[in-house]
Every structure is written in structure tokens, then in C-alpha cells.
Amino acid sequence: MRTFRNRTTVLAAATTAALALTLTACGDNGTGTRSEGSAASGSATVAADSPKAADDAAGTGTTGSTGSGTGTAQAAGATKSAGGSGDSDGTSTKASAPLCTAEGLQITAERQDGPPYTHLTLSAKNTSGAGCEMKEYPHIHFLDNARGIVPPVAKSKPQTPVILEPGQSAYVAVRMSEGGRKESTETVKEFTVTLKANGGGMAVVKSPAPEGLSVNPQKWATGYWTTELRNGADDF
């Protein structure tokens, strides 16, 4: 009987000791859990301080802002591109009209200044029914081609394109000679005007005087086409 009681006592003591150890372990685990929780909290704080976490924290707002900025830039770029295209189209719309051709012009000549009739005015009326541009100066051959064309006077060059609407005329002042009594001249009853710069062909122009025009290859000169007759720059 003593032996049985002793065994029972030992078993009870062992059970009590095991229970105490279990409670102690539970207390340690609780402490450990709190410690791990603290460590986890510290870890989260460090992660939040890291660039990636900062981005994550800013997250959708930052990304959205960046995305919005990009979208705005693209929209602005698109607008600029569209504006450029518009400008290009506008420039194209405002670009020079098609070049005038001899076929679409009526070119005539008349004398100026009275005796000794040293100057001539050429008129080129647009009869094509559409606007066109007169470029540079007429290539005038008073005599044979070997004598060359009448040279232009630079100061008469207009600053803006000369655009002729239907029915509108361009003019050129031409000096044929100086009118001196001892001046050596030759008489011509017709001459040619070529729209060389335009690549627009040639017209034959008759003298406005039945007796013809007296020309001096050493003195002749021509102005540039302009829409204003004798605009001051053509005084030569």
C-alpha cells in the first residue's frame, strides 16, 4: 500500500511540475509573441521608410499623378502637333498661288513720258479665271537672242509675292533708251516677253507705235513685275 501511495504522490508531483512548465512556456510564448509583434512593427516602420515602401505608401496617388502628368504632356504634345499640322495646312493654304503662264495672260505695251519715248510700260492682265503669281521680271528680247535679254533693276524688286486675281494686272517699267540725239538705237516693231522664272511660256508683243520702238542695247533696263504702276522703285 505504501508503495502505491508513493507512486501516486510521485505521479501527482510530476503532473504538477509538468503543468507549471506548461504555464511557464505559455508565458514565454506570450512574451515571445509580443516581442515578435514589436519586431514586426519595427520591420514595418523600416519598410515604410524604404523608397519602395514610400512609393507603395504614396502608391496610387503618386502613380495616378504621374499618369495624369504623362497624359497631360501627351495631350499637349498632341495639341501642339495638331496645331503644327494646322499651321502647316494654314501655310499651305496661304502659300503662293500657281505661277502665271503666258497662256493665261494678256500682255500689252504702251509708251510713257512722251517724246523722245524713252520708256515703255508692259501690262500683264490675268485672263485665266484663277489667281496666279508673277515672279521676278520679264525676260525681254527686243532684238535677236544674241543681244541678250533686257537686264533687271534690283531696286524695283517687290518685297512680297505678286499675286494676280482674275482680271488684275501686273506692270513693268522698261527703259528702251536715253533719248539722246546722238544715241545709237535700233528700231523694233515687235518683241518677245518670256516668263522665264515661271516656266510659263512666251508672248509676242507688238510695238504700241506704228513706226516701232527705238532701243539701245547699252541703255535698256527693266523693272520687276508689280501690281502698282510706276511705284517709285521703277523710276530709272
GROMACS .gro file of C-alpha atoms in nm:
model
  236
    1MET     CA    1   0.000   0.000   0.000
    2ARG     CA    2   0.282   0.242   0.079
    3THR     CA    3   0.437   0.168  -0.249
    4PHE     CA    4   0.114   0.256  -0.431
    5ARG     CA    5   0.072   0.580  -0.237
    6ASN     CA    6   0.430   0.676  -0.305
    7ARG     CA    7   0.378   0.620  -0.674
    8THR     CA    8   0.060   0.827  -0.660
    9THR     CA    9   0.242   1.108  -0.486
   10VAL     CA   10   0.526   1.098  -0.735
   11LEU     CA   11   0.278   1.099  -1.024
   12ALA     CA   12   0.091   1.396  -0.876
   13ALA     CA   13   0.417   1.585  -0.826
   14ALA     CA   14   0.521   1.510  -1.181
   15THR     CA   15   0.184   1.628  -1.308
   16THR     CA   16   0.210   1.949  -1.110
   17ALA     CA   17   0.563   2.008  -1.237
   18ALA     CA   18   0.452   1.948  -1.597
   19LEU     CA   19   0.163   2.191  -1.552
   20ALA     CA   20   0.398   2.453  -1.412
   21LEU     CA   21   0.630   2.408  -1.705
   22THR     CA   22   0.338   2.440  -1.944
   23LEU     CA   23   0.222   2.765  -1.784
   24THR     CA   24   0.577   2.896  -1.792
   25ALA     CA   25   0.606   2.806  -2.157
   26CYS     CA   26   0.277   2.979  -2.227
   27GLY     CA   27   0.406   3.291  -2.052
   28ASP     CA   28   0.726   3.279  -2.260
   29ASN     CA   29   0.529   3.232  -2.580
   30GLY     CA   30   0.315   3.529  -2.489
   31THR     CA   31   0.626   3.734  -2.428
   32GLY     CA   32   0.776   3.598  -2.745
   33THR     CA   33   0.464   3.679  -2.936
   34ARG     CA   34   0.468   4.034  -2.805
   35SER     CA   35   0.837   4.058  -2.889
   36GLU     CA   36   0.774   3.927  -3.237
   37GLY     CA   37   0.488   4.170  -3.270
   38SER     CA   38   0.720   4.453  -3.170
   39ALA     CA   39   0.980   4.331  -3.416
   40ALA     CA   40   0.717   4.307  -3.685
   41SER     CA   41   0.608   4.662  -3.606
   42GLY     CA   42   0.970   4.778  -3.628
   43SER     CA   43   1.010   4.594  -3.953
   44ALA     CA   44   0.702   4.762  -4.093
   45THR     CA   45   0.839   5.101  -3.991
   46VAL     CA   46   1.169   5.035  -4.165
   47ALA     CA   47   0.987   4.913  -4.473
   48ALA     CA   48   0.779   5.228  -4.475
   49ASP     CA   49   1.099   5.433  -4.468
   50SER     CA   50   1.241   5.247  -4.766
   51PRO     CA   51   1.196   5.402  -5.116
   52LYS     CA   52   0.983   5.113  -5.234
   53ALA     CA   53   0.758   5.137  -4.934
   54ALA     CA   54   0.738   5.514  -4.980
   55ASP     CA   55   0.628   5.459  -5.333
   56ASP     CA   56   0.385   5.195  -5.212
   57ALA     CA   57   0.264   5.430  -4.942
   58ALA     CA   58   0.222   5.715  -5.194
   59GLY     CA   59   0.108   5.435  -5.420
   60THR     CA   60  -0.196   5.505  -5.625
   61GLY     CA   61  -0.180   5.881  -5.569
   62THR     CA   62   0.176   5.912  -5.695
   63THR     CA   63   0.121   5.676  -5.982
   64GLY     CA   64  -0.202   5.850  -6.067
   65SER     CA   65  -0.030   6.189  -6.059
   66THR     CA   66   0.248   6.063  -6.281
   67GLY     CA   67  -0.001   5.904  -6.512
   68SER     CA   68  -0.203   6.224  -6.518
   69GLY     CA   69   0.110   6.430  -6.592
   70THR     CA   70   0.205   6.197  -6.873
   71GLY     CA   71  -0.142   6.214  -7.012
   72THR     CA   72  -0.133   6.594  -6.997
   73ALA     CA   73   0.204   6.602  -7.170
   74GLN     CA   74   0.078   6.372  -7.437
   75ALA     CA   75  -0.233   6.581  -7.479
   76ALA     CA   76  -0.024   6.895  -7.501
   77GLY     CA   77   0.203   6.724  -7.749
   78ALA     CA   78  -0.095   6.612  -7.949
   79THR     CA   79  -0.235   6.964  -7.940
   80LYS     CA   80   0.098   7.107  -8.049
   81SER     CA   81   0.124   6.851  -8.323
   82ALA     CA   82  -0.228   6.926  -8.431
   83GLY     CA   83  -0.151   7.297  -8.416
   84GLY     CA   84   0.163   7.243  -8.619
   85SER     CA   85  -0.037   7.049  -8.870
   86GLY     CA   86  -0.289   7.326  -8.871
   87ASP     CA   87  -0.012   7.581  -8.918
   88SER     CA   88   0.126   7.366  -9.194
   89ASP     CA   89  -0.217   7.347  -9.351
   90GLY     CA   90  -0.262   7.717  -9.296
   91THR     CA   91   0.074   7.784  -9.452
   92SER     CA   92  -0.016   7.558  -9.739
   93THR     CA   93  -0.344   7.746  -9.777
   94LYS     CA   94  -0.160   8.079  -9.773
   95ALA     CA   95   0.121   7.957  -9.991
   96SER     CA   96   0.190   8.122 -10.324
   97ALA     CA   97  -0.073   8.076 -10.591
   98PRO     CA   98   0.011   7.875 -10.904
   99LEU     CA   99   0.253   8.055 -11.131
  100CYS     CA  100   0.106   8.266 -11.407
  101THR     CA  101   0.157   8.148 -11.763
  102ALA     CA  102   0.169   8.341 -12.088
  103GLU     CA  103  -0.137   8.147 -12.198
  104GLY     CA  104  -0.337   8.289 -11.909
  105LEU     CA  105  -0.218   8.647 -11.951
  106GLN     CA  106  -0.284   8.930 -12.192
  107ILE     CA  107   0.046   9.117 -12.226
  108THR     CA  108   0.042   9.459 -12.391
  109ALA     CA  109   0.277   9.756 -12.417
  110GLU     CA  110   0.232  10.131 -12.420
  111ARG     CA  111   0.468  10.425 -12.433
  112GLN     CA  112   0.542  10.658 -12.146
  113ASP     CA  113   0.689  11.002 -12.091
  114GLY     CA  114   0.613  11.146 -12.435
  115PRO     CA  115   0.887  11.238 -12.683
  116PRO     CA  116   1.150  11.104 -12.708
  117TYR     CA  117   0.964  10.798 -12.578
  118THR     CA  118   1.243  10.651 -12.376
  119HIS     CA  119   1.023  10.431 -12.155
  120LEU     CA  120   0.769  10.160 -12.209
  121THR     CA  121   0.511  10.006 -11.975
  122LEU     CA  122   0.426   9.640 -12.001
  123SER     CA  123   0.092   9.526 -11.863
  124ALA     CA  124   0.006   9.163 -11.795
  125LYS     CA  125  -0.364   9.106 -11.726
  126ASN     CA  126  -0.473   8.781 -11.568
  127THR     CA  127  -0.731   8.628 -11.801
  128SER     CA  128  -0.705   8.273 -11.665
  129GLY     CA  129  -1.003   8.293 -11.432
  130ALA     CA  130  -0.792   8.193 -11.129
  131GLY     CA  131  -0.535   8.364 -10.909
  132CYS     CA  132  -0.169   8.325 -11.007
  133GLU     CA  133   0.172   8.457 -10.911
  134MET     CA  134   0.401   8.671 -11.125
  135LYS     CA  135   0.763   8.604 -11.032
  136GLU     CA  136   1.068   8.818 -11.086
  137TYR     CA  137   1.091   9.016 -11.410
  138PRO     CA  138   1.005   8.961 -11.777
  139HIS     CA  139   1.277   8.825 -12.000
  140ILE     CA  140   1.251   9.070 -12.286
  141HIS     CA  141   1.418   9.017 -12.621
  142PHE     CA  142   1.396   9.338 -12.821
  143LEU     CA  143   1.645   9.218 -13.077
  144ASP     CA  144   1.790   8.879 -13.167
  145ASN     CA  145   1.878   8.639 -12.890
  146ALA     CA  146   2.247   8.705 -12.932
  147ARG     CA  147   2.191   9.055 -12.791
  148GLY     CA  148   2.067   8.903 -12.469
  149ILE     CA  149   1.772   8.997 -12.252
  150VAL     CA  150   1.699   9.337 -12.105
  151PRO     CA  151   1.867   9.335 -11.758
  152PRO     CA  152   1.660   9.394 -11.442
  153VAL     CA  153   1.695   9.682 -11.197
  154ALA     CA  154   1.732   9.535 -10.849
  155LYS     CA  155   1.570   9.821 -10.657
  156SER     CA  156   1.237   9.758 -10.831
  157LYS     CA  157   1.206   9.407 -10.686
  158PRO     CA  158   0.892   9.386 -10.467
  159GLN     CA  159   0.918   9.268 -10.108
  160THR     CA  160   0.612   9.043 -10.123
  161PRO     CA  161   0.481   8.795 -10.381
  162VAL     CA  162   0.287   8.949 -10.667
  163ILE     CA  163  -0.044   8.762 -10.676
  164LEU     CA  164  -0.288   8.846 -10.954
  165GLU     CA  165  -0.655   8.779 -10.903
  166PRO     CA  166  -0.867   8.720 -11.214
  167GLY     CA  167  -0.884   9.043 -11.412
  168GLN     CA  168  -0.599   9.206 -11.218
  169SER     CA  169  -0.284   9.330 -11.392
  170ALA     CA  170   0.086   9.341 -11.315
  171TYR     CA  171   0.310   9.610 -11.457
  172VAL     CA  172   0.671   9.658 -11.554
  173ALA     CA  173   0.853   9.977 -11.644
  174VAL     CA  174   1.106   9.931 -11.922
  175ARG     CA  175   1.371  10.180 -12.031
  176MET     CA  176   1.446  10.142 -12.400
  177SER     CA  177   1.699  10.423 -12.444
  178GLU     CA  178   1.811  10.758 -12.306
  179GLY     CA  179   1.660  10.956 -12.591
  180GLY     CA  180   1.978  11.139 -12.688
  181ARG     CA  181   2.000  11.276 -13.038
  182LYS     CA  182   2.337  11.119 -13.095
  183GLU     CA  183   2.240  10.796 -12.929
  184SER     CA  184   2.276  10.483 -13.139
  185THR     CA  185   1.943  10.300 -13.148
  186GLU     CA  186   1.769  10.030 -13.342
  187THR     CA  187   1.402  10.008 -13.430
  188VAL     CA  188   1.180   9.715 -13.339
  189LYS     CA  189   0.811   9.665 -13.420
  190GLU     CA  190   0.758   9.363 -13.201
  191PHE     CA  191   0.945   9.180 -12.929
  192THR     CA  192   0.907   8.878 -12.706
  193VAL     CA  193   0.833   8.851 -12.336
  194THR     CA  194   0.917   8.521 -12.169
  195LEU     CA  195   0.801   8.427 -11.820
  196LYS     CA  196   1.131   8.254 -11.761
  197ALA     CA  197   1.110   8.236 -11.383
  198ASN     CA  198   0.759   8.099 -11.407
  199GLY     CA  199   0.845   7.849 -11.680
  200GLY     CA  200   0.521   7.979 -11.823
  201GLY     CA  201   0.596   8.030 -12.188
  202MET     CA  202   0.645   8.328 -12.415
  203ALA     CA  203   0.428   8.603 -12.562
  204VAL     CA  204   0.491   8.817 -12.869
  205VAL     CA  205   0.416   9.184 -12.802
  206LYS     CA  206   0.363   9.440 -13.077
  207SER     CA  207   0.501   9.793 -13.060
  208PRO     CA  208   0.242  10.048 -12.944
  209ALA     CA  209   0.373  10.284 -13.214
  210PRO     CA  210   0.329  10.200 -13.584
  211GLU     CA  211   0.679  10.328 -13.659
  212GLY     CA  212   0.826  10.097 -13.400
  213LEU     CA  213   1.033  10.149 -13.086
  214SER     CA  214   1.386  10.285 -13.068
  215VAL     CA  215   1.600  10.070 -12.841
  216ASN     CA  216   1.959  10.095 -12.726
  217PRO     CA  217   2.118   9.770 -12.601
  218GLN     CA  218   2.363   9.977 -12.397
  219LYS     CA  219   2.094  10.160 -12.202
  220TRP     CA  220   1.788   9.939 -12.180
  221ALA     CA  221   1.666   9.804 -11.846
  222THR     CA  222   1.353   9.653 -11.697
  223GLY     CA  223   1.182   9.651 -11.362
  224TYR     CA  224   1.023   9.359 -11.178
  225TRP     CA  225   0.657   9.273 -11.205
  226THR     CA  226   0.447   9.473 -10.959
  227THR     CA  227   0.077   9.544 -10.910
  228GLU     CA  228   0.139   9.918 -10.880
  229LEU     CA  229   0.220  10.115 -11.191
  230ARG     CA  230   0.536  10.323 -11.152
  231ASN     CA  231   0.574  10.258 -10.780
  232GLY     CA  232   0.880  10.476 -10.739
  233ALA     CA  233   1.120  10.182 -10.747
  234ASP     CA  234   1.062  10.171 -11.121
  235ASP     CA  235   1.190  10.525 -11.174
  236PHE     CA  236   1.510  10.452 -11.364
   0.00000   0.00000   0.00000
